[in-house]
Amino acid sequence: MAVQFLLGTLISVINIMIHALVTVAAIDIARTAGLKHTARPRSHLMAVMVITAVILMVAHVLEVLIWALAYAAVGAAPPGSDLLYFTFVNYTTLGYGDITPVAGWRLTGPMTAMNGILMFGWSTAVLFEVLRKTVEHLAAIAAPKSSSGDRG
């Protein structure tokens, strides 16, 4: 059991470091994009949010791949199972249950889920902050609420 906790902690720490790096990059990109003056503030805001969300999704996929590598290294999934699918099900807390870890690695699933839900919460906070800061900036520069090209 201790080995499972150590592995889960190690992979979680690696994923937290990845998420921290990606968060800093996403916020820098959003800040740079958000500070630009624009004639189409709604479209601009939407673009900033989409780019930020895509960057965060890429981070989540990378984190799932790290877990999948760990599962493969220790043989946590049953032989012949779809390792990436199994990892995504655990990380997203979907929990289909059609593939379960081998008996000696059962705690890796819940630890993956704990890590995933923490990372998703973190991403939600980042998206909200980027939205808040971008809207705040657009209001500060007195951008018009809409332009003819922004209606839709």
PDB file of C-alpha atoms in Angstrom:
ATOM      1  CA  MET A   1       0.000   0.000   0.000  1.00  0.00           C
ATOM      2  CA  ALA A   2       2.838   2.406   0.813  1.00  0.00           C
ATOM      3  CA  VAL A   3       4.313   1.966  -2.673  1.00  0.00           C
ATOM      4  CA  GLN A   4       0.953   2.888  -4.214  1.00  0.00           C
ATOM      5  CA  PHE A   5       0.763   6.053  -2.112  1.00  0.00           C
ATOM      6  CA  LEU A   6       4.341   6.967  -2.972  1.00  0.00           C
ATOM      7  CA  LEU A   7       3.745   6.444  -6.683  1.00  0.00           C
ATOM      8  CA  GLY A   8       0.465   8.373  -6.564  1.00  0.00           C
ATOM      9  CA  THR A   9       2.097  11.212  -4.655  1.00  0.00           C
ATOM     10  CA  LEU A  10       5.051  11.362  -7.043  1.00  0.00           C
ATOM     11  CA  ILE A  11       2.851  11.437 -10.156  1.00  0.00           C
ATOM     12  CA  SER A  12       0.521  13.986  -8.530  1.00  0.00           C
ATOM     13  CA  VAL A  13       3.475  16.262  -7.707  1.00  0.00           C
ATOM     14  CA  ILE A  14       4.752  15.975 -11.284  1.00  0.00           C
ATOM     15  CA  ASN A  15       1.286  16.859 -12.582  1.00  0.00           C
ATOM     16  CA  ILE A  16       0.983  19.786 -10.178  1.00  0.00           C
ATOM     17  CA  MET A  17       4.304  21.115 -11.483  1.00  0.00           C
ATOM     18  CA  ILE A  18       3.112  20.692 -15.081  1.00  0.00           C
ATOM     19  CA  HIS A  19      -0.142  22.458 -14.259  1.00  0.00           C
ATOM     20  CA  ALA A  20       1.698  25.285 -12.515  1.00  0.00           C
ATOM     21  CA  LEU A  21       3.957  25.834 -15.534  1.00  0.00           C
ATOM     22  CA  VAL A  22       1.049  25.718 -17.970  1.00  0.00           C
ATOM     23  CA  THR A  23      -1.033  28.009 -15.757  1.00  0.00           C
ATOM     24  CA  VAL A  24       1.717  30.622 -15.691  1.00  0.00           C
ATOM     25  CA  ALA A  25       2.076  30.386 -19.477  1.00  0.00           C
ATOM     26  CA  ALA A  26      -1.696  30.549 -20.042  1.00  0.00           C
ATOM     27  CA  ILE A  27      -2.064  33.566 -17.780  1.00  0.00           C
ATOM     28  CA  ASP A  28       0.844  35.332 -19.500  1.00  0.00           C
ATOM     29  CA  ILE A  29      -0.669  34.657 -22.921  1.00  0.00           C
ATOM     30  CA  ALA A  30      -4.117  35.738 -21.733  1.00  0.00           C
ATOM     31  CA  ARG A  31      -2.699  38.862 -20.095  1.00  0.00           C
ATOM     32  CA  THR A  32      -0.831  39.838 -23.266  1.00  0.00           C
ATOM     33  CA  ALA A  33      -3.855  39.170 -25.463  1.00  0.00           C
ATOM     34  CA  GLY A  34      -6.246  40.773 -22.990  1.00  0.00           C
ATOM     35  CA  LEU A  35      -4.300  44.035 -22.897  1.00  0.00           C
ATOM     36  CA  LYS A  36      -4.649  44.621 -26.625  1.00  0.00           C
ATOM     37  CA  HIS A  37      -7.049  47.295 -27.734  1.00  0.00           C
ATOM     38  CA  THR A  38      -9.770  45.963 -29.962  1.00  0.00           C
ATOM     39  CA  ALA A  39     -12.743  47.173 -31.902  1.00  0.00           C
ATOM     40  CA  ARG A  40     -14.485  43.849 -31.282  1.00  0.00           C
ATOM     41  CA  PRO A  41     -14.347  43.266 -27.518  1.00  0.00           C
ATOM     42  CA  ARG A  42     -16.772  40.347 -27.396  1.00  0.00           C
ATOM     43  CA  SER A  43     -14.933  38.441 -30.102  1.00  0.00           C
ATOM     44  CA  HIS A  44     -11.652  39.319 -28.451  1.00  0.00           C
ATOM     45  CA  LEU A  45     -12.854  38.067 -25.066  1.00  0.00           C
ATOM     46  CA  MET A  46     -14.139  34.864 -26.638  1.00  0.00           C
ATOM     47  CA  ALA A  47     -10.795  34.273 -28.368  1.00  0.00           C
ATOM     48  CA  VAL A  48      -8.863  34.826 -25.126  1.00  0.00           C
ATOM     49  CA  MET A  49     -11.123  32.364 -23.292  1.00  0.00           C
ATOM     50  CA  VAL A  50     -10.948  29.716 -26.029  1.00  0.00           C
ATOM     51  CA  ILE A  51      -7.150  29.922 -26.225  1.00  0.00           C
ATOM     52  CA  THR A  52      -6.851  29.687 -22.443  1.00  0.00           C
ATOM     53  CA  ALA A  53      -9.201  26.685 -22.306  1.00  0.00           C
ATOM     54  CA  VAL A  54      -7.320  24.886 -25.097  1.00  0.00           C
ATOM     55  CA  ILE A  55      -3.984  25.437 -23.338  1.00  0.00           C
ATOM     56  CA  LEU A  56      -5.428  24.020 -20.114  1.00  0.00           C
ATOM     57  CA  MET A  57      -6.931  21.036 -21.953  1.00  0.00           C
ATOM     58  CA  VAL A  58      -3.534  20.265 -23.456  1.00  0.00           C
ATOM     59  CA  ALA A  59      -2.108  20.299 -19.917  1.00  0.00           C
ATOM     60  CA  HIS A  60      -4.770  17.816 -18.779  1.00  0.00           C
ATOM     61  CA  VAL A  61      -4.000  15.465 -21.664  1.00  0.00           C
ATOM     62  CA  LEU A  62      -0.289  15.638 -20.810  1.00  0.00           C
ATOM     63  CA  GLU A  63      -1.106  14.865 -17.171  1.00  0.00           C
ATOM     64  CA  VAL A  64      -3.215  11.872 -18.217  1.00  0.00           C
ATOM     65  CA  LEU A  65      -0.304  10.638 -20.336  1.00  0.00           C
ATOM     66  CA  ILE A  66       2.001  10.888 -17.303  1.00  0.00           C
ATOM     67  CA  TRP A  67      -0.437   8.751 -15.294  1.00  0.00           C
ATOM     68  CA  ALA A  68      -0.702   6.269 -18.193  1.00  0.00           C
ATOM     69  CA  LEU A  69       3.092   5.943 -18.291  1.00  0.00           C
ATOM     70  CA  ALA A  70       3.116   5.266 -14.559  1.00  0.00           C
ATOM     71  CA  TYR A  71       0.350   2.673 -14.922  1.00  0.00           C
ATOM     72  CA  ALA A  72       2.324   0.994 -17.715  1.00  0.00           C
ATOM     73  CA  ALA A  73       5.570   1.049 -15.721  1.00  0.00           C
ATOM     74  CA  VAL A  74       4.074  -0.755 -12.724  1.00  0.00           C
ATOM     75  CA  GLY A  75       1.523  -2.896 -14.572  1.00  0.00           C
ATOM     76  CA  ALA A  76      -1.458  -1.352 -12.800  1.00  0.00           C
ATOM     77  CA  ALA A  77      -3.933  -2.107 -15.583  1.00  0.00           C
ATOM     78  CA  PRO A  78      -4.967  -5.593 -16.624  1.00  0.00           C
ATOM     79  CA  PRO A  79      -3.008  -6.979 -19.577  1.00  0.00           C
ATOM     80  CA  GLY A  80      -4.561  -6.101 -22.924  1.00  0.00           C
ATOM     81  CA  SER A  81      -6.639  -3.198 -21.580  1.00  0.00           C
ATOM     82  CA  ASP A  82      -6.724   0.195 -23.265  1.00  0.00           C
ATOM     83  CA  LEU A  83      -4.358   2.044 -20.957  1.00  0.00           C
ATOM     84  CA  LEU A  84      -5.150   5.565 -22.187  1.00  0.00           C
ATOM     85  CA  TYR A  85      -8.892   4.989 -21.861  1.00  0.00           C
ATOM     86  CA  PHE A  86      -8.422   3.479 -18.402  1.00  0.00           C
ATOM     87  CA  THR A  87      -6.348   6.478 -17.318  1.00  0.00           C
ATOM     88  CA  PHE A  88      -8.822   9.034 -18.677  1.00  0.00           C
ATOM     89  CA  VAL A  89     -11.696   7.270 -16.894  1.00  0.00           C
ATOM     90  CA  ASN A  90      -9.804   7.520 -13.603  1.00  0.00           C
ATOM     91  CA  TYR A  91      -8.460  11.067 -14.085  1.00  0.00           C
ATOM     92  CA  THR A  92     -11.854  12.484 -15.020  1.00  0.00           C
ATOM     93  CA  THR A  93     -13.600  10.537 -12.221  1.00  0.00           C
ATOM     94  CA  LEU A  94     -15.928   9.071 -14.853  1.00  0.00           C
ATOM     95  CA  GLY A  95     -15.644   5.659 -13.241  1.00  0.00           C
ATOM     96  CA  TYR A  96     -17.225   3.323 -15.779  1.00  0.00           C
ATOM     97  CA  GLY A  97     -15.722   0.381 -13.979  1.00  0.00           C
ATOM     98  CA  ASP A  98     -15.349  -1.703 -17.124  1.00  0.00           C
ATOM     99  CA  ILE A  99     -11.581  -1.829 -16.507  1.00  0.00           C
ATOM    100  CA  THR A 100     -10.309  -2.069 -12.963  1.00  0.00           C
ATOM    101  CA  PRO A 101      -6.726  -1.954 -11.710  1.00  0.00           C
ATOM    102  CA  VAL A 102      -4.946  -5.178 -10.852  1.00  0.00           C
ATOM    103  CA  ALA A 103      -5.322  -6.076  -7.171  1.00  0.00           C
ATOM    104  CA  GLY A 104      -1.922  -4.797  -6.084  1.00  0.00           C
ATOM    105  CA  TRP A 105      -2.504  -1.313  -7.567  1.00  0.00           C
ATOM    106  CA  ARG A 106      -6.128  -0.550  -6.674  1.00  0.00           C
ATOM    107  CA  LEU A 107      -5.290   2.704  -4.887  1.00  0.00           C
ATOM    108  CA  THR A 108      -3.821   4.239  -8.037  1.00  0.00           C
ATOM    109  CA  GLY A 109      -7.307   4.771  -9.503  1.00  0.00           C
ATOM    110  CA  PRO A 110      -8.608   6.888  -6.629  1.00  0.00           C
ATOM    111  CA  MET A 111      -5.298   8.751  -6.404  1.00  0.00           C
ATOM    112  CA  THR A 112      -5.520   9.531 -10.125  1.00  0.00           C
ATOM    113  CA  ALA A 113      -9.090  10.749  -9.631  1.00  0.00           C
ATOM    114  CA  MET A 114      -8.053  12.917  -6.686  1.00  0.00           C
ATOM    115  CA  ASN A 115      -5.291  14.461  -8.777  1.00  0.00           C
ATOM    116  CA  GLY A 116      -7.608  14.969 -11.751  1.00  0.00           C
ATOM    117  CA  ILE A 117     -10.368  16.660  -9.798  1.00  0.00           C
ATOM    118  CA  LEU A 118      -7.823  18.978  -8.174  1.00  0.00           C
ATOM    119  CA  MET A 119      -6.409  19.909 -11.593  1.00  0.00           C
ATOM    120  CA  PHE A 120      -9.890  20.506 -13.046  1.00  0.00           C
ATOM    121  CA  GLY A 121     -10.781  22.767 -10.131  1.00  0.00           C
ATOM    122  CA  TRP A 122      -7.534  24.654 -10.624  1.00  0.00           C
ATOM    123  CA  SER A 123      -8.280  25.056 -14.349  1.00  0.00           C
ATOM    124  CA  THR A 124     -11.742  26.372 -13.556  1.00  0.00           C
ATOM    125  CA  ALA A 125     -10.230  28.985 -11.247  1.00  0.00           C
ATOM    126  CA  VAL A 126      -7.732  29.998 -13.938  1.00  0.00           C
ATOM    127  CA  LEU A 127     -10.476  30.357 -16.565  1.00  0.00           C
ATOM    128  CA  PHE A 128     -12.568  32.454 -14.215  1.00  0.00           C
ATOM    129  CA  GLU A 129      -9.628  34.715 -13.365  1.00  0.00           C
ATOM    130  CA  VAL A 130      -8.706  35.193 -17.025  1.00  0.00           C
ATOM    131  CA  LEU A 131     -12.324  36.075 -17.792  1.00  0.00           C
ATOM    132  CA  ARG A 132     -12.499  38.482 -14.869  1.00  0.00           C
ATOM    133  CA  LYS A 133      -9.234  40.228 -15.711  1.00  0.00           C
ATOM    134  CA  THR A 134     -10.014  40.504 -19.421  1.00  0.00           C
ATOM    135  CA  VAL A 135     -13.484  41.923 -18.772  1.00  0.00           C
ATOM    136  CA  GLU A 136     -11.994  44.301 -16.198  1.00  0.00           C
ATOM    137  CA  HIS A 137      -9.398  45.498 -18.713  1.00  0.00           C
ATOM    138  CA  LEU A 138     -11.944  45.969 -21.485  1.00  0.00           C
ATOM    139  CA  ALA A 139     -14.087  48.043 -19.121  1.00  0.00           C
ATOM    140  CA  ALA A 140     -11.055  50.095 -18.045  1.00  0.00           C
ATOM    141  CA  ILE A 141     -10.171  51.057 -21.593  1.00  0.00           C
ATOM    142  CA  ALA A 142     -13.822  51.958 -22.132  1.00  0.00           C
ATOM    143  CA  ALA A 143     -14.242  49.531 -24.978  1.00  0.00           C
ATOM    144  CA  PRO A 144     -17.685  49.774 -26.507  1.00  0.00           C
ATOM    145  CA  LYS A 145     -20.050  47.067 -25.344  1.00  0.00           C
ATOM    146  CA  SER A 146     -20.513  45.921 -28.907  1.00  0.00           C
ATOM    147  CA  SER A 147     -19.712  46.941 -32.420  1.00  0.00           C
ATOM    148  CA  SER A 148     -21.517  46.170 -35.637  1.00  0.00           C
ATOM    149  CA  GLY A 149     -19.076  43.339 -36.326  1.00  0.00           C
ATOM    150  CA  ASP A 150     -19.583  41.920 -32.854  1.00  0.00           C
ATOM    151  CA  ARG A 151     -23.311  41.327 -32.958  1.00  0.00           C
ATOM    152  CA  GLY A 152     -24.400  37.878 -33.564  1.00  0.00           C
TER     153      GLY A 152
END
